[in-house]
Coordinates of C-alpha atoms and ligand atoms in Angstrom, one line a residue:
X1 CA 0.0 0.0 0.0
X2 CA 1.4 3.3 -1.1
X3 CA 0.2 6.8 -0.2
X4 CA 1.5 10.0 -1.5
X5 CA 0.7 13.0 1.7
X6 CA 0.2 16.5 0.9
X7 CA 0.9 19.5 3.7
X8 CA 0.1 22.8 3.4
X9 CA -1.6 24.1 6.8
X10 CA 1.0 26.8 7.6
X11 CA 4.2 27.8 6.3
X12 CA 5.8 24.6 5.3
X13 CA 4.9 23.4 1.7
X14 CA 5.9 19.2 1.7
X15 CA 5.2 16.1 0.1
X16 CA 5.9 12.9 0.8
X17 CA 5.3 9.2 -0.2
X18 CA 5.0 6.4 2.7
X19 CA 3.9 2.8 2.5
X20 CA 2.0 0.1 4.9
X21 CA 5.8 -1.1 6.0
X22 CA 6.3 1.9 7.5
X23 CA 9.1 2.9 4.9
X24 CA 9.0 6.9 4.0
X25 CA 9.9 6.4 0.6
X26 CA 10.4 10.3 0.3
X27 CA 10.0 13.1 2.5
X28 CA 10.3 16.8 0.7
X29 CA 9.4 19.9 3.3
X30 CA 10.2 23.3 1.6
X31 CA 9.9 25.8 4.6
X32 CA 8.9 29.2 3.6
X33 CA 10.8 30.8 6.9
X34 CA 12.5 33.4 4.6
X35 CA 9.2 34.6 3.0
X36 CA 8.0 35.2 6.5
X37 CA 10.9 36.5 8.4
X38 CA 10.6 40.1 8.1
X39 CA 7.2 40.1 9.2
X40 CA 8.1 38.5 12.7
X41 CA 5.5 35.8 12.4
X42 CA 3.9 33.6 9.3
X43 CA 1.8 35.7 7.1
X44 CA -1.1 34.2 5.9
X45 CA -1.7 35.2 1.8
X46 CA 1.9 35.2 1.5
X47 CA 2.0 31.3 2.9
X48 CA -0.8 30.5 0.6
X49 CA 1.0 32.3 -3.0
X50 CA 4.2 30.0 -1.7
X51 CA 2.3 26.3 -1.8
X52 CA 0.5 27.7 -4.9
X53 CA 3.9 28.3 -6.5
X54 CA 5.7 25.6 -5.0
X55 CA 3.9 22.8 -4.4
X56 CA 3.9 20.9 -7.8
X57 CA 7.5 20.7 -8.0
X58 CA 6.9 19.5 -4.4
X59 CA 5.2 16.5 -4.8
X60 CA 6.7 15.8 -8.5
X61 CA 10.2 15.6 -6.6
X62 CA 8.7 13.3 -3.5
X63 CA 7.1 10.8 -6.6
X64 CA 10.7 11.0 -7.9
X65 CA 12.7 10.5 -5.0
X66 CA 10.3 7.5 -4.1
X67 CA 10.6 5.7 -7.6
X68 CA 6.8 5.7 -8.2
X69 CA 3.8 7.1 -10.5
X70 CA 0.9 8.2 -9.9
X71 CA -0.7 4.9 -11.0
X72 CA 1.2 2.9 -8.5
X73 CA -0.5 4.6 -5.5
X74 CA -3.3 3.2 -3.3
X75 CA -4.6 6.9 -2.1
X76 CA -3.7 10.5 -2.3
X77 CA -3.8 12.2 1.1
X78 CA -3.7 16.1 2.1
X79 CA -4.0 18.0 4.9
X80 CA -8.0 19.4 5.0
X81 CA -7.6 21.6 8.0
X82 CA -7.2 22.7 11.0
X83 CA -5.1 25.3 9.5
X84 CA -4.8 28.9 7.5
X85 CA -7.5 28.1 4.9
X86 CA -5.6 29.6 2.1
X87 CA -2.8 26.8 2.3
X88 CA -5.8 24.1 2.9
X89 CA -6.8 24.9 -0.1
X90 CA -3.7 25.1 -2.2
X91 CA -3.2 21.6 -1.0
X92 CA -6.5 20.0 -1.0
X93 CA -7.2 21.4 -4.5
X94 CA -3.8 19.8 -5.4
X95 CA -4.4 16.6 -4.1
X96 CA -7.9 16.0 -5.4
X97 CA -6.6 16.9 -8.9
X98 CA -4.2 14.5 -8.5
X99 CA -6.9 12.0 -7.0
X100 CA -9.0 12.6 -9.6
X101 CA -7.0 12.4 -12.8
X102 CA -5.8 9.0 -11.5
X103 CA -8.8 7.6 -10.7
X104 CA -7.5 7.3 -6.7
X105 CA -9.2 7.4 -3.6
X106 CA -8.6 10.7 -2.0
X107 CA -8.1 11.2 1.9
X108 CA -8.7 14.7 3.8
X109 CA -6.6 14.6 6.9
X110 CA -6.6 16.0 9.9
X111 CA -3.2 17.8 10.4
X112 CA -3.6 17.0 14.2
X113 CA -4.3 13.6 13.6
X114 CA -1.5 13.5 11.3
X115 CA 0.8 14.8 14.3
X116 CA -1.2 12.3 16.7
X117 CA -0.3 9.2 14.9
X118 CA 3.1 9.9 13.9
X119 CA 4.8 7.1 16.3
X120 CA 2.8 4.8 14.8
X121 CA 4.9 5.3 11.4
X122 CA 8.0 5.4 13.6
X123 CA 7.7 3.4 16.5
X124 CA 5.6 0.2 17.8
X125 CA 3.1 2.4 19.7
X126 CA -0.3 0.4 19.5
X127 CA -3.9 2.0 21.0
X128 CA -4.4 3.3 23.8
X129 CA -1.7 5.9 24.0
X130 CA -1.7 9.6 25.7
X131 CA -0.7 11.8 23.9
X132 CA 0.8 15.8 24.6
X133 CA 0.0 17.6 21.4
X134 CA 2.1 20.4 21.9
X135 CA 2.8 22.6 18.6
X136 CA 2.4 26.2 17.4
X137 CA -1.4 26.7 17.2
X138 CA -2.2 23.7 19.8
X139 CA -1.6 22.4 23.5
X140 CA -3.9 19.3 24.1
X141 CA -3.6 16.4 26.2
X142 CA -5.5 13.4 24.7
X143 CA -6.5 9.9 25.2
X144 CA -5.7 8.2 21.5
X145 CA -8.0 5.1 21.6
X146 CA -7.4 4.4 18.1
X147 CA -7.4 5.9 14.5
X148 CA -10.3 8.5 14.1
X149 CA -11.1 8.0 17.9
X150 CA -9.8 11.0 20.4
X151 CA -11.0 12.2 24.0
X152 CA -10.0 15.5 24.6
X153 CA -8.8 15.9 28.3
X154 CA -7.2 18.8 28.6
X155 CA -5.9 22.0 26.6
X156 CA -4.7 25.6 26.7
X157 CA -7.2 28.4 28.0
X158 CA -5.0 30.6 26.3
X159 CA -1.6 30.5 24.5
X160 CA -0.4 27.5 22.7
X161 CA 3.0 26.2 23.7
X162 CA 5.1 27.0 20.9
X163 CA 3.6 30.2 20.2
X164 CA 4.8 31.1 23.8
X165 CA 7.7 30.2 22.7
X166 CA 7.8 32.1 19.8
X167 CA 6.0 35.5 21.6
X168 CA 8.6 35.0 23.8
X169 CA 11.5 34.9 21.7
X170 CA 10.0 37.4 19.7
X171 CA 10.1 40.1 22.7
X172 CA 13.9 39.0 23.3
X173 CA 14.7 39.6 20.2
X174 CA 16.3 36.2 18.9
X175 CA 13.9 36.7 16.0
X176 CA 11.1 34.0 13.8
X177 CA 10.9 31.3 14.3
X178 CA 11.3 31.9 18.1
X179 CA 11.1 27.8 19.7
X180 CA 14.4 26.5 18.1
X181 CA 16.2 29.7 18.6
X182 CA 14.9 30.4 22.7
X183 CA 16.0 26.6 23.2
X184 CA 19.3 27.2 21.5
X185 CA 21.0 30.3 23.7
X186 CA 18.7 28.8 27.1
X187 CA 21.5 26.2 26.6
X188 CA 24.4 28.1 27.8
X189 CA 21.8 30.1 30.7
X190 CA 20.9 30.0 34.8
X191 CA 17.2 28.3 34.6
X192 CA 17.6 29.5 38.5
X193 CA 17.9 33.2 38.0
X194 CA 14.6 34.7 37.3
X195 CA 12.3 33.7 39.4
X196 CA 8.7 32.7 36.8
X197 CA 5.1 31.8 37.5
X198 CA 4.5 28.2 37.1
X199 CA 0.9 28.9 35.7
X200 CA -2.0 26.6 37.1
X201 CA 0.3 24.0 39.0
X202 CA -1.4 22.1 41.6
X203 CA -4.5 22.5 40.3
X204 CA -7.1 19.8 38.9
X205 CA -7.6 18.6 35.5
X206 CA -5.0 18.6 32.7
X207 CA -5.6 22.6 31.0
X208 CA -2.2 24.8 30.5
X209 CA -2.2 28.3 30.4
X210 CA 1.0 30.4 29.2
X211 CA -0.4 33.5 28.9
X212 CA 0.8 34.7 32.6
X213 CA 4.5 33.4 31.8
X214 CA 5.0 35.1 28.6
X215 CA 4.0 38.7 30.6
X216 CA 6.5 37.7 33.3
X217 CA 9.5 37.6 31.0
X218 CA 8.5 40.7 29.7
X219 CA 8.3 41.9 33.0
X220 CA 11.8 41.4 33.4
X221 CA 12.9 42.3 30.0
X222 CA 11.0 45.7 30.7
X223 CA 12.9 46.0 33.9
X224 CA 16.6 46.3 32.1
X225 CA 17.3 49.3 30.1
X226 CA 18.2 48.1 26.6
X227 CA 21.8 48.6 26.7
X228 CA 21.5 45.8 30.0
X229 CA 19.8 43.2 28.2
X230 CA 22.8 41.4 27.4
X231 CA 23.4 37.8 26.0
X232 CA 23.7 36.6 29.5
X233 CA 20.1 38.0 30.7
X234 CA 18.5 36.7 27.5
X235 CA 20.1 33.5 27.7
X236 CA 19.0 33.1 31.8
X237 CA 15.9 33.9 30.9
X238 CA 15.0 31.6 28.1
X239 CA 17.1 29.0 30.8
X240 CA 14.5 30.1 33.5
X241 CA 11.5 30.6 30.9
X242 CA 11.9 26.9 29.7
X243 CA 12.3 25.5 33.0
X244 CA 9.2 26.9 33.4
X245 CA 7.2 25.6 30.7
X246 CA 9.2 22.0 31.9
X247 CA 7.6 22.1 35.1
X248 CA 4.3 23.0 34.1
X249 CA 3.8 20.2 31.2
X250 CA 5.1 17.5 33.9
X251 CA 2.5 18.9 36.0
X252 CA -0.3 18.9 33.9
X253 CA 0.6 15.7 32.3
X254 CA 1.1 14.0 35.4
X255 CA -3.0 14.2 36.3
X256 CA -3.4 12.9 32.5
X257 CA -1.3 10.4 33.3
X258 CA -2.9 9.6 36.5
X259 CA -6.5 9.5 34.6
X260 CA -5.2 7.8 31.8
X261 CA -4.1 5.1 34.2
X262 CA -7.2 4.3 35.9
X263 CA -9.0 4.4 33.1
X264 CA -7.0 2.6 30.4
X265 CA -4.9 0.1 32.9
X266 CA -3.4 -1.7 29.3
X267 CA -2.0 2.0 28.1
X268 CA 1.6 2.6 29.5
X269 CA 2.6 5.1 26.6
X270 CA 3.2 8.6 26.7
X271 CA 3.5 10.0 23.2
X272 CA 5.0 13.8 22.6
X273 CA 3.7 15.6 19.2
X274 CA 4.0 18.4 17.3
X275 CA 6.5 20.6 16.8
X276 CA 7.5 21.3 20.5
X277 CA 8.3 17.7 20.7
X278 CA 11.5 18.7 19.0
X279 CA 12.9 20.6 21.9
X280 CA 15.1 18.1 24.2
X281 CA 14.9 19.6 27.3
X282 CA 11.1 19.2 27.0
X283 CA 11.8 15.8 26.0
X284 CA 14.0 15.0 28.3
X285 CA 12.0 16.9 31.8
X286 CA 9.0 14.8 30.5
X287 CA 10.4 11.2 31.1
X288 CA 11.1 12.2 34.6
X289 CA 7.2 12.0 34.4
X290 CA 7.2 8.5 32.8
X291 CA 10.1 7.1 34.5
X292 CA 8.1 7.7 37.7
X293 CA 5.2 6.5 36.7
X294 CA 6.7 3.3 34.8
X295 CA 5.7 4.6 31.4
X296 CA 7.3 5.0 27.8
X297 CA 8.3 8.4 26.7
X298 CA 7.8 8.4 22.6
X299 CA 8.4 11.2 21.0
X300 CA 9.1 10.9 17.2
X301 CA 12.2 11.7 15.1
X302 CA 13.0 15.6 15.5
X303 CA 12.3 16.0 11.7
X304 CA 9.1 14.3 11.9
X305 CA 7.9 16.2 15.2
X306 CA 7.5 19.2 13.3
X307 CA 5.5 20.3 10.0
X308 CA 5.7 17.6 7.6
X309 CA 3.8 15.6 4.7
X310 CA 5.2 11.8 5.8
X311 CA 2.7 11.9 9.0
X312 CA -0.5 13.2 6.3
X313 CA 0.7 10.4 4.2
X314 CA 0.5 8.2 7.3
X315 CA -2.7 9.1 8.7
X316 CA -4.3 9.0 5.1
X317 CA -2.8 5.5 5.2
X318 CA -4.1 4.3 8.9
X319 CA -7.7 5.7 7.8
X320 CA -7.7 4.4 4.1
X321 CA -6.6 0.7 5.1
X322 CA -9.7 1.3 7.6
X323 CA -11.6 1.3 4.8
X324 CA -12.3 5.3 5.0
X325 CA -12.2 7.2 1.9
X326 CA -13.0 10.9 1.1
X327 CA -15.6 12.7 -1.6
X328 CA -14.2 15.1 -3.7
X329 CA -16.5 17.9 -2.4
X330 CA -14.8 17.5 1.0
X331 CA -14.3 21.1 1.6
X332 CA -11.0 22.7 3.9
X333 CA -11.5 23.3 7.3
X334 CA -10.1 26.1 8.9
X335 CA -11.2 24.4 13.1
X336 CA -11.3 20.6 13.0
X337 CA -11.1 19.6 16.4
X338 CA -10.4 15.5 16.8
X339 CA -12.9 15.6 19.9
X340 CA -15.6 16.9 18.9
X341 CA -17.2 15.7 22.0
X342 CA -14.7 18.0 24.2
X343 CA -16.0 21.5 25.8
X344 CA -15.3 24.1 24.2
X345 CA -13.2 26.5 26.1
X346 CA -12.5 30.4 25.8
X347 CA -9.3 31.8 23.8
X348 CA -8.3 27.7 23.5
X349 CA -5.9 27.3 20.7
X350 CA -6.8 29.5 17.7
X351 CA -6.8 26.4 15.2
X352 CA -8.1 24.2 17.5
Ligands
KG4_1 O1 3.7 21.5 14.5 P1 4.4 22.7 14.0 O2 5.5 22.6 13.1 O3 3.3 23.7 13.4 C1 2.0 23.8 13.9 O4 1.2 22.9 13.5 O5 1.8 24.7 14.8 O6 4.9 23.5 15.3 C2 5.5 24.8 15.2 C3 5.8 25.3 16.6 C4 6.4 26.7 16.6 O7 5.7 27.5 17.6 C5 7.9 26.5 16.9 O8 8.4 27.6 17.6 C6 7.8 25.3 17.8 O9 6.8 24.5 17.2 N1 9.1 24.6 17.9 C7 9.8 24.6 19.1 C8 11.0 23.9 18.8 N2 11.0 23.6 17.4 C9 9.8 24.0 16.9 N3 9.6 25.0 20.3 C10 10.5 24.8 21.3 N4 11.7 24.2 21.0 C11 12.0 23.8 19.8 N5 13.1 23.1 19.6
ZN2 ZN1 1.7 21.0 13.1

């Protein structure tokens, strides 16, 4: 079974072609980063003018790279939302063209659920798992009971992690995208210096909110005159900032993991998604968690943790060999939740 995945949700254009062996056969992700630099932050129409122009090559170079044609692939899969519906559409339009001229089924995934069941391409993770969705527009925690089949247990009341991360670094100054670059210098920094809220720890149920420790840091930042905020204070306070962050996901997670527990006895998994998953301190604070609680820490390659058509490919994979299949009226969705079922709460994650 082959499956050629489509992603275009945000500012990475990619292809990529994946079988039921789990083998990536090619995996192309053209990041539009420059496009978007000078802005500060991803642009919307200018994401969506890059897939348009860019895409085709895309997925021509992923069939190439693979070995394959069109007519040796089972399904064509493409992100259909959550995401910035201009992209959605570049993508969707692509792949139903694609689906369509050769007569293949055509799958609409869920970027989340693409995210969600990454390991599964990567490791042996079988159902139930927990799973921390932590990424740029999203900060869930969620009981995966299998494919298509989520309960929603917890998420942000306001901020996502990364973009914390990146409002973060953007108001230090280290510049777009802010996550990669705030974990880099908090490398050589005091996480013990500043002293930084630890927002909602302690308290029941598994919601984050980041809101109150991206105001602290610019507290502090506020507090030195410019020609004071020197590498060192920057780099202590991305130390002490992602500390932070550390001690409030292993708090939160632990009462997932507690539920998760008593509720799915069989499930000793812990699965990290999206692209925060690439940061290794995170990665690292979190199997304290597991350790303690005698469960796995999975978290997929770093490549693979962060926008990318390989896990669309996937999920289109896991759903088609399910027997699911798409029309080709399936129209992009901008909010796609994978609970449906879950309440909704205020400010929560802007593409959730
Ligand atoms: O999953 P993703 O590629 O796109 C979304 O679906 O949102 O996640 C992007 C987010 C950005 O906020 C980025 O700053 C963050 O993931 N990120 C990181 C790291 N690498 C990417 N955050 C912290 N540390 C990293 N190493
Ligand atoms: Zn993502």
């Amino acid at each position: 079974m082959i499956v050629l995945g489509i992603e275009t949700s945000c500012d990475e254009t990619a292809a990529a072609v994946v079988n039921d062996k789990r083998e990536i056969l090619s995996n192309r992700v053209l990041s539009q980063l420059d496009d978007h630099r000078p802005y500060g932050g991803v642009v919307p129409e200018i994401a969506a003018r890059a897939h348009l122009e860019h895409l085709d090559r895309l997925v021509a170079e992923a069939m190439d790279d693979a070995g394959v044609e069109f007519d040796d692939l089972d399904a064509v899969a493409c992100t259909g939302g959550p995401g910035l519906i201009g992209g959605v559409m570049v993508g969707t339009m692509t792949a139903k063209a694609i689906a369509f001229a050769a007569q293949k089924p055509f799958m609409a995934v869920n970027h989340l659920e693409g995210h969600a069941l990454t390991v599964r391409l990567t490791d042996d993770v079988a159902f139930p798992y927990l799973l921390l969705l932590v990424s740029g527009g999203h900060c869930q925690v969620l009981i995966v009971e299998g494919v298509g089949r989520y309960k929603r247990i917890g998420t942000t009341i306001d901020d996502a992690v990364g973009e914390a991360f990146d409002k973060t670094a953007k108001m230090m100054g280290l510049g777009y995208p802010g996550g990669p670059a705030l974990e880099k210098i908090a490398e050589k920094g005091n996480p013990n210096r500043f002293g930084l809220p630890r927002p909602l720890r302690g308290r029941p149920g598994c919601d984050f909110s980041f809101s109150g420790l991206k105001t602290a840091v610019r507290n502090y930042m506020d507090g030195f005159p410019v020609e004071q905020q020197t590498e060192d204070v920057k780099a202590d306070l991305a130390a002490s900032f992602q500390r932070a962050v550390g001690d409030t996901l292993i708090d939160r997670a632990r009462n997932a993991v507690f539920e998760f527990m008593q509720d799915y006895p069989a499930g000793n998994t812990l699965v990290l998604a999206g692209g925060v998953a690439a940061n290794k301190y995170l990665r690292g604070r979190l199997t304290e968690l597991t350790d303690q609680a005698g469960m796995k820490l999975v978290a997929p390659p770093l490549d693979l943790c962060t926008d990318n058509a390989a896990m669309i490919a996937w999920a289109g994979l896991e759903r088609f060999r399910l027997g699911e299949r798409d029309d080709l009226d399936f129209k992009p969705r901008p909010r796609w939740p994978l609970d449906p079922e879950a309440p909704k709460r205020p400010g929560a994650g802007v593409k959730a």
